Amino acid sequence: MSVETQGWGPLLIIALMAVVTLATRWGGVFVMSFVPIGHRTRQFIAAMSGSVLVALLAPLAVQGDGGARLALATTAVVMLVLKKPLPAIAAGILAAAVFRQLSV
Amino acid sequence: MLATDTPLRQHELDRHLVWIGFRQMVPIAVFVMVFGAAFGLAAMQSGLDPAWIVIMSTLVFAGAAQFATLDLWGAQVPMLALALTVFAINARHLLMGATLYPWLRPLPLARRYGVMVVASDANWALAMQAFGRGEPGLGVLLGGGLALWLFWVLGTWLGTQVGDLIADGRRWGLDMVMGCFLLAMVVGGQKNLRMLLIWLVAAGASLLAYRYLPENSHVVVGALAGGLLGMTWTEQSHER
């Protein structure tokens, strides 16, 4: 089924996007309310919470351009040394910017 | 990133904590505003009406999914493809909600689901970090989420008005803000050999899924792979 993007069509399209997104925001909480939280569940959750981020970042690091890789590497190093997120993020962005300005 | 003890007062949530969380997120939210502007500009270029663009950012509040659906935008929009795309990209919210559950459980239902309305990558990551340190984290989840939402909508609107100003944001590394932020959260989290191996498995599974499985499945596949390894290879439980 397709919806026209004229008139009030976009409202229907946006409403569908909003409902699906809200379902993903609520779904995990809803499902967990039926799962007993034991030691194993906690371990699953703890391992998964870091893994979400790693899984999000891995393709970015492997498929990204040199600027993207340099940015991530710089952020990781500065974060390991200073243990403060904001300088680490700033250094990463700066690294990407410098790399891309120099390599045209 | 998770305290093994039963959360006691970590689920605290009051105006003060929400305001602190809001302020804590503002530096990141400023960058999110630039993303918002990039979205506003891209949506204009895809032929959307400025009013609908701002309404979309207000009601959907999910940057990556919103960008992806612009590809589907034409004279007509296929609704099934739209729903599947949005679901696949936002499926990571399911995992985030699950990881937050131990601290959301003590809340009354309306609050529990109310807070989740603004759950997003950055405020979730900061909340989990706070919980990992044994501090209350729902303030930054809600307050930080409100900051992200406000700046996202504001940025979107700016993008529909003066988007040309940031058309070249990639050359200034602005597309890397969220990646660098999330990486800083990973590096700042719990680090030991077990966690590193779990992350390696998650990264490997994500890359395999990225290559061989349907689009946008890699986050869920990688996260579940890491989670399952963590569940089978459990840490020594230190019950007190």
Short mmCIF file of C-alpha atoms in Angstrom, two decimals:
data_model
loop_
_atom_site.label_atom_id
_atom_site.label_comp_id
_atom_site.label_asym_id
_atom_site.label_seq_id
_atom_site.Cartn_x
_atom_site.Cartn_y
_atom_site.Cartn_z
CA MET A 1 0.00 0.00 0.00
CA SER A 2 1.27 3.43 -0.90
CA VAL A 3 0.24 6.86 0.31
CA GLU A 4 0.24 10.06 -1.74
CA THR A 5 2.56 12.78 -0.49
CA GLN A 6 0.02 15.46 -1.44
CA GLY A 7 -2.50 17.01 0.96
CA TRP A 8 -2.74 15.20 4.30
CA GLY A 9 -0.76 12.16 3.09
CA PRO A 10 2.46 13.14 4.86
CA LEU A 11 0.63 13.20 8.20
CA LEU A 12 -0.28 9.53 7.75
CA ILE A 13 3.31 8.70 6.74
CA ILE A 14 4.75 10.57 9.74
CA ALA A 15 2.20 8.98 12.08
CA LEU A 16 3.26 5.50 10.94
CA MET A 17 6.93 6.37 11.47
CA ALA A 18 6.16 7.74 14.92
CA VAL A 19 4.13 4.70 15.98
CA VAL A 20 6.77 2.23 14.78
CA THR A 21 9.53 4.20 16.53
CA LEU A 22 7.57 4.42 19.76
CA ALA A 23 6.94 0.67 19.60
CA THR A 24 10.72 0.11 19.50
CA ARG A 25 11.22 2.49 22.45
CA TRP A 26 8.56 0.71 24.52
CA GLY A 27 8.94 -2.85 23.25
CA GLY A 28 12.18 -3.75 25.03
CA VAL A 29 10.87 -2.54 28.38
CA PHE A 30 7.57 -4.30 27.84
CA VAL A 31 9.16 -7.64 26.99
CA MET A 32 11.56 -7.43 29.94
CA SER A 33 8.64 -7.03 32.33
CA PHE A 34 7.93 -10.74 31.65
CA VAL A 35 11.53 -11.88 32.10
CA PRO A 36 12.78 -12.73 35.59
CA ILE A 37 15.89 -10.65 36.33
CA GLY A 38 18.40 -13.19 37.63
CA HIS A 39 22.17 -13.31 37.48
CA ARG A 40 22.19 -14.55 33.87
CA THR A 41 19.75 -11.89 32.70
CA ARG A 42 21.92 -9.22 34.31
CA GLN A 43 25.01 -10.60 32.60
CA PHE A 44 23.16 -10.64 29.28
CA ILE A 45 22.08 -7.04 29.74
CA ALA A 46 25.54 -5.87 30.84
CA ALA A 47 27.26 -7.56 27.90
CA MET A 48 24.63 -6.34 25.46
CA SER A 49 24.76 -2.70 26.54
CA GLY A 50 28.37 -2.30 25.42
CA SER A 51 27.83 -4.57 22.43
CA VAL A 52 25.06 -2.32 21.02
CA LEU A 53 27.57 0.49 20.71
CA VAL A 54 30.37 -1.70 19.39
CA ALA A 55 28.03 -3.21 16.78
CA LEU A 56 26.95 0.29 15.75
CA LEU A 57 30.54 1.51 15.43
CA ALA A 58 32.22 -1.51 13.77
CA PRO A 59 31.00 -0.88 10.19
CA LEU A 60 31.76 2.82 10.60
CA ALA A 61 35.36 1.99 11.53
CA VAL A 62 35.82 -0.61 8.78
CA GLN A 63 33.84 0.94 5.90
CA GLY A 64 34.38 4.60 6.74
CA ASP A 65 36.87 6.85 4.98
CA GLY A 66 40.28 7.69 6.45
CA GLY A 67 38.79 10.69 8.22
CA ALA A 68 36.20 8.54 9.99
CA ARG A 69 38.83 6.01 11.09
CA LEU A 70 41.24 8.67 12.26
CA ALA A 71 38.42 10.36 14.21
CA LEU A 72 37.50 7.13 16.01
CA ALA A 73 41.13 6.22 16.73
CA THR A 74 41.83 9.71 18.10
CA THR A 75 38.72 9.62 20.30
CA ALA A 76 39.69 6.21 21.71
CA VAL A 77 43.26 7.29 22.52
CA VAL A 78 42.30 10.62 24.10
CA MET A 79 39.55 8.91 26.09
CA LEU A 80 41.97 6.27 27.39
CA VAL A 81 44.48 8.94 28.41
CA LEU A 82 42.23 11.73 29.77
CA LYS A 83 39.11 9.68 30.65
CA LYS A 84 36.95 12.72 29.77
CA PRO A 85 34.40 12.37 26.93
CA LEU A 86 34.18 15.97 25.69
CA PRO A 87 37.91 16.48 24.89
CA ALA A 88 37.96 13.00 23.34
CA ILE A 89 35.00 13.79 21.05
CA ALA A 90 36.41 17.23 20.15
CA ALA A 91 39.80 15.72 19.28
CA GLY A 92 38.10 13.07 17.11
CA ILE A 93 36.08 15.62 15.14
CA LEU A 94 39.13 17.83 14.74
CA ALA A 95 41.11 14.86 13.42
CA ALA A 96 38.42 14.09 10.82
CA ALA A 97 38.21 17.75 9.80
CA VAL A 98 41.99 18.13 9.41
CA PHE A 99 42.23 14.86 7.50
CA ARG A 100 39.45 15.81 5.08
CA GLN A 101 40.70 19.37 4.57
CA LEU A 102 44.16 18.06 3.66
CA SER A 103 43.04 15.19 1.43
CA VAL A 104 41.00 16.71 -1.38
CA MET B 1 28.32 -0.97 32.66
CA LEU B 2 25.94 -2.57 35.08
CA ALA B 3 26.09 -2.67 38.83
CA THR B 4 25.54 -6.21 40.02
CA ASP B 5 23.82 -5.13 43.23
CA THR B 6 20.10 -4.56 43.29
CA PRO B 7 19.57 -0.92 42.34
CA LEU B 8 18.40 0.87 45.44
CA ARG B 9 18.06 4.61 44.95
CA GLN B 10 19.44 4.71 41.43
CA HIS B 11 15.96 4.90 39.96
CA GLU B 12 15.39 8.25 41.65
CA LEU B 13 13.82 10.81 39.34
CA ASP B 14 12.91 14.36 40.29
CA ARG B 15 12.92 17.81 38.71
CA HIS B 16 16.40 18.57 39.99
CA LEU B 17 17.93 15.41 38.49
CA VAL B 18 16.12 16.01 35.19
CA TRP B 19 17.46 19.57 35.02
CA ILE B 20 21.01 18.39 35.79
CA GLY B 21 20.63 15.76 33.07
CA PHE B 22 19.37 18.39 30.63
CA ARG B 23 22.39 20.61 31.26
CA GLN B 24 24.78 17.68 31.07
CA MET B 25 23.49 16.89 27.58
CA VAL B 26 23.50 20.41 26.13
CA PRO B 27 27.09 20.24 24.71
CA ILE B 28 26.17 17.09 22.78
CA ALA B 29 22.72 18.42 21.90
CA VAL B 30 24.33 21.40 20.15
CA PHE B 31 25.93 18.96 17.72
CA VAL B 32 22.62 17.13 17.38
CA MET B 33 21.19 20.49 16.31
CA VAL B 34 23.67 20.48 13.43
CA PHE B 35 22.49 16.98 12.49
CA GLY B 36 18.94 18.28 12.68
CA ALA B 37 19.85 21.09 10.31
CA ALA B 38 21.43 18.57 7.94
CA PHE B 39 18.21 16.56 8.05
CA GLY B 40 16.08 19.65 7.46
CA LEU B 41 18.17 20.52 4.43
CA ALA B 42 18.17 16.97 3.03
CA ALA B 43 14.40 16.69 3.52
CA MET B 44 13.83 19.98 1.68
CA GLN B 45 15.96 18.62 -1.16
CA SER B 46 13.80 15.47 -1.19
CA GLY B 47 10.76 17.65 -1.78
CA LEU B 48 9.11 17.65 1.66
CA ASP B 49 7.20 20.67 2.85
CA PRO B 50 9.02 22.53 5.69
CA ALA B 51 6.03 22.18 8.05
CA TRP B 52 5.90 18.40 7.58
CA ILE B 53 9.67 18.16 8.09
CA VAL B 54 9.48 19.88 11.47
CA ILE B 55 6.42 17.81 12.47
CA MET B 56 8.31 14.65 11.52
CA SER B 57 11.30 15.53 13.71
CA THR B 58 8.97 16.46 16.56
CA LEU B 59 6.91 13.25 16.49
CA VAL B 60 9.45 10.68 15.30
CA PHE B 61 12.70 11.96 16.91
CA ALA B 62 14.94 9.31 15.36
CA GLY B 63 17.62 10.83 13.14
CA ALA B 64 19.00 7.80 11.33
CA ALA B 65 15.54 6.44 10.50
CA GLN B 66 14.33 9.83 9.31
CA PHE B 67 17.31 10.19 6.99
CA ALA B 68 16.78 6.69 5.61
CA THR B 69 13.10 7.23 4.80
CA LEU B 70 13.97 10.23 2.62
CA ASP B 71 15.12 7.69 0.03
CA LEU B 72 11.54 6.34 -0.08
CA TRP B 73 9.99 9.76 -0.54
CA GLY B 74 8.40 10.43 -3.93
CA ALA B 75 4.94 11.18 -5.31
CA GLN B 76 3.87 8.14 -3.28
CA VAL B 77 5.45 6.43 -0.28
CA PRO B 78 5.21 2.61 0.09
CA MET B 79 3.95 2.11 3.65
CA LEU B 80 5.24 -1.43 4.26
CA ALA B 81 8.78 -0.57 3.13
CA LEU B 82 8.57 2.58 5.26
CA ALA B 83 7.51 0.68 8.39
CA LEU B 84 10.17 -2.01 7.89
CA THR B 85 12.95 0.52 7.33
CA VAL B 86 12.01 2.52 10.42
CA PHE B 87 11.69 -0.63 12.50
CA ALA B 88 15.03 -2.09 11.39
CA ILE B 89 16.96 1.09 12.07
CA ASN B 90 15.26 1.71 15.41
CA ALA B 91 15.35 -1.90 16.59
CA ARG B 92 18.32 -0.95 18.77
CA HIS B 93 15.82 0.92 20.96
CA LEU B 94 14.40 -2.48 21.92
CA LEU B 95 17.79 -3.47 23.29
CA MET B 96 18.25 -0.14 25.03
CA GLY B 97 14.88 -0.47 26.73
CA ALA B 98 15.80 -3.98 27.84
CA THR B 99 19.13 -2.83 29.31
CA LEU B 100 17.38 -0.01 31.20
CA TYR B 101 14.68 -2.27 32.60
CA PRO B 102 16.32 -3.10 35.96
CA TRP B 103 16.19 0.62 36.86
CA LEU B 104 12.83 1.32 35.25
CA ARG B 105 11.13 -1.56 37.05
CA PRO B 106 10.57 0.28 40.35
CA LEU B 107 8.76 3.13 38.57
CA PRO B 108 4.98 3.33 38.14
CA LEU B 109 3.88 2.30 34.62
CA ALA B 110 3.17 5.81 33.31
CA ARG B 111 6.61 7.05 34.35
CA ARG B 112 8.36 3.92 33.14
CA TYR B 113 6.99 4.30 29.62
CA GLY B 114 6.93 8.10 29.75
CA VAL B 115 10.70 8.30 30.25
CA MET B 116 11.26 5.92 27.34
CA VAL B 117 9.49 8.27 24.90
CA VAL B 118 12.69 10.32 24.61
CA ALA B 119 15.15 7.40 24.86
CA SER B 120 17.88 7.82 22.28
CA ASP B 121 21.52 6.77 21.78
CA ALA B 122 23.27 9.57 23.64
CA ASN B 123 21.06 9.84 26.73
CA TRP B 124 20.84 6.05 27.00
CA ALA B 125 24.65 5.80 26.92
CA LEU B 126 25.04 8.49 29.61
CA ALA B 127 22.34 6.87 31.75
CA MET B 128 24.00 3.45 31.56
CA GLN B 129 27.32 5.04 32.45
CA ALA B 130 25.77 6.69 35.51
CA PHE B 131 24.18 3.38 36.57
CA GLY B 132 27.54 1.68 36.10
CA ARG B 133 29.06 4.13 38.59
CA GLY B 134 26.25 3.47 41.02
CA GLU B 135 24.66 6.89 40.48
CA PRO B 136 21.07 7.73 39.57
CA GLY B 137 20.72 7.76 35.77
CA LEU B 138 17.06 8.34 34.98
CA GLY B 139 17.55 12.11 35.31
CA VAL B 140 19.97 12.17 32.40
CA LEU B 141 17.78 9.72 30.47
CA LEU B 142 14.76 12.04 30.69
CA GLY B 143 16.46 15.44 30.96
CA GLY B 144 19.13 14.57 28.41
CA GLY B 145 16.45 13.14 26.12
CA LEU B 146 14.43 16.34 26.35
CA ALA B 147 17.56 18.37 25.48
CA LEU B 148 18.29 16.14 22.46
CA TRP B 149 14.67 16.34 21.32
CA LEU B 150 14.50 20.13 21.69
CA PHE B 151 17.75 20.72 19.81
CA TRP B 152 16.86 18.13 17.17
CA VAL B 153 13.57 19.88 16.39
CA LEU B 154 15.19 23.32 16.54
CA GLY B 155 18.01 22.17 14.26
CA THR B 156 15.55 20.64 11.80
CA TRP B 157 13.67 23.92 11.58
CA LEU B 158 16.91 25.87 11.08
CA GLY B 159 17.88 23.42 8.33
CA THR B 160 14.67 24.14 6.44
CA GLN B 161 15.41 27.88 6.69
CA VAL B 162 19.17 28.33 6.40
CA GLY B 163 20.35 24.79 5.65
CA ASP B 164 22.87 25.88 3.02
CA LEU B 165 25.17 27.06 5.81
CA ILE B 166 25.94 23.52 6.93
CA ALA B 167 25.78 21.80 3.54
CA ASP B 168 29.50 21.10 3.86
CA GLY B 169 29.44 19.76 7.44
CA ARG B 170 31.09 16.50 6.50
CA ARG B 171 34.30 18.29 5.52
CA TRP B 172 34.44 19.66 9.07
CA GLY B 173 34.03 16.22 10.60
CA LEU B 174 30.52 16.99 11.88
CA ASP B 175 29.19 13.60 10.70
CA MET B 176 31.54 11.97 13.22
CA VAL B 177 30.08 13.60 16.33
CA MET B 178 27.75 10.77 17.29
CA GLY B 179 30.29 8.07 16.37
CA CYS B 180 33.00 9.68 18.50
CA PHE B 181 30.56 10.25 21.36
CA LEU B 182 29.41 6.63 21.41
CA LEU B 183 32.98 5.38 21.16
CA ALA B 184 33.97 7.57 24.11
CA MET B 185 31.13 5.90 26.05
CA VAL B 186 32.44 2.43 25.12
CA VAL B 187 36.02 3.26 26.07
CA GLY B 188 34.89 4.95 29.29
CA GLY B 189 32.94 1.87 30.35
CA GLN B 190 33.96 -1.29 32.16
CA LYS B 191 37.17 -2.74 30.67
CA ASN B 192 38.53 -6.23 31.29
CA LEU B 193 39.56 -9.17 29.16
CA ARG B 194 36.08 -10.70 29.29
CA MET B 195 34.43 -7.46 28.14
CA LEU B 196 37.01 -6.96 25.38
CA LEU B 197 36.32 -10.46 24.01
CA ILE B 198 32.58 -9.81 24.17
CA TRP B 199 33.09 -6.59 22.20
CA LEU B 200 35.25 -8.40 19.64
CA VAL B 201 32.49 -10.95 19.10
CA ALA B 202 29.91 -8.16 18.84
CA ALA B 203 32.06 -6.29 16.31
CA GLY B 204 32.70 -9.45 14.27
CA ALA B 205 29.02 -10.42 14.22
CA SER B 206 28.04 -6.87 13.30
CA LEU B 207 30.49 -6.80 10.37
CA LEU B 208 29.33 -10.19 9.10
CA ALA B 209 25.69 -9.10 9.31
CA TYR B 210 26.58 -5.79 7.64
CA ARG B 211 28.02 -7.75 4.71
CA TYR B 212 25.76 -10.74 4.36
CA LEU B 213 22.42 -10.05 6.08
CA PRO B 214 19.65 -7.58 5.14
CA GLU B 215 20.41 -3.89 5.56
CA ASN B 216 20.29 -2.40 9.07
CA SER B 217 20.36 -5.77 10.83
CA HIS B 218 23.96 -5.43 12.00
CA VAL B 219 23.35 -3.55 15.25
CA VAL B 220 20.82 -6.05 16.55
CA VAL B 221 22.86 -9.07 15.41
CA GLY B 222 26.10 -7.76 16.94
CA ALA B 223 24.46 -6.72 20.20
CA LEU B 224 22.67 -10.04 20.63
CA ALA B 225 25.87 -11.96 19.85
CA GLY B 226 27.73 -9.99 22.55
CA GLY B 227 24.84 -10.38 24.98
CA LEU B 228 24.56 -14.13 24.47
CA LEU B 229 28.31 -14.59 25.00
CA GLY B 230 28.03 -12.55 28.21
CA MET B 231 25.14 -14.72 29.35
CA THR B 232 26.91 -18.05 28.71
CA TRP B 233 30.31 -16.94 29.97
CA THR B 234 29.16 -15.29 33.19
CA GLU B 235 31.30 -13.30 35.57
CA GLN B 236 31.83 -14.72 39.05
CA SER B 237 28.73 -13.51 40.83
CA HIS B 238 29.58 -11.50 43.89
CA GLU B 239 26.39 -11.73 45.85
CA ARG B 240 26.35 -9.87 49.08
#
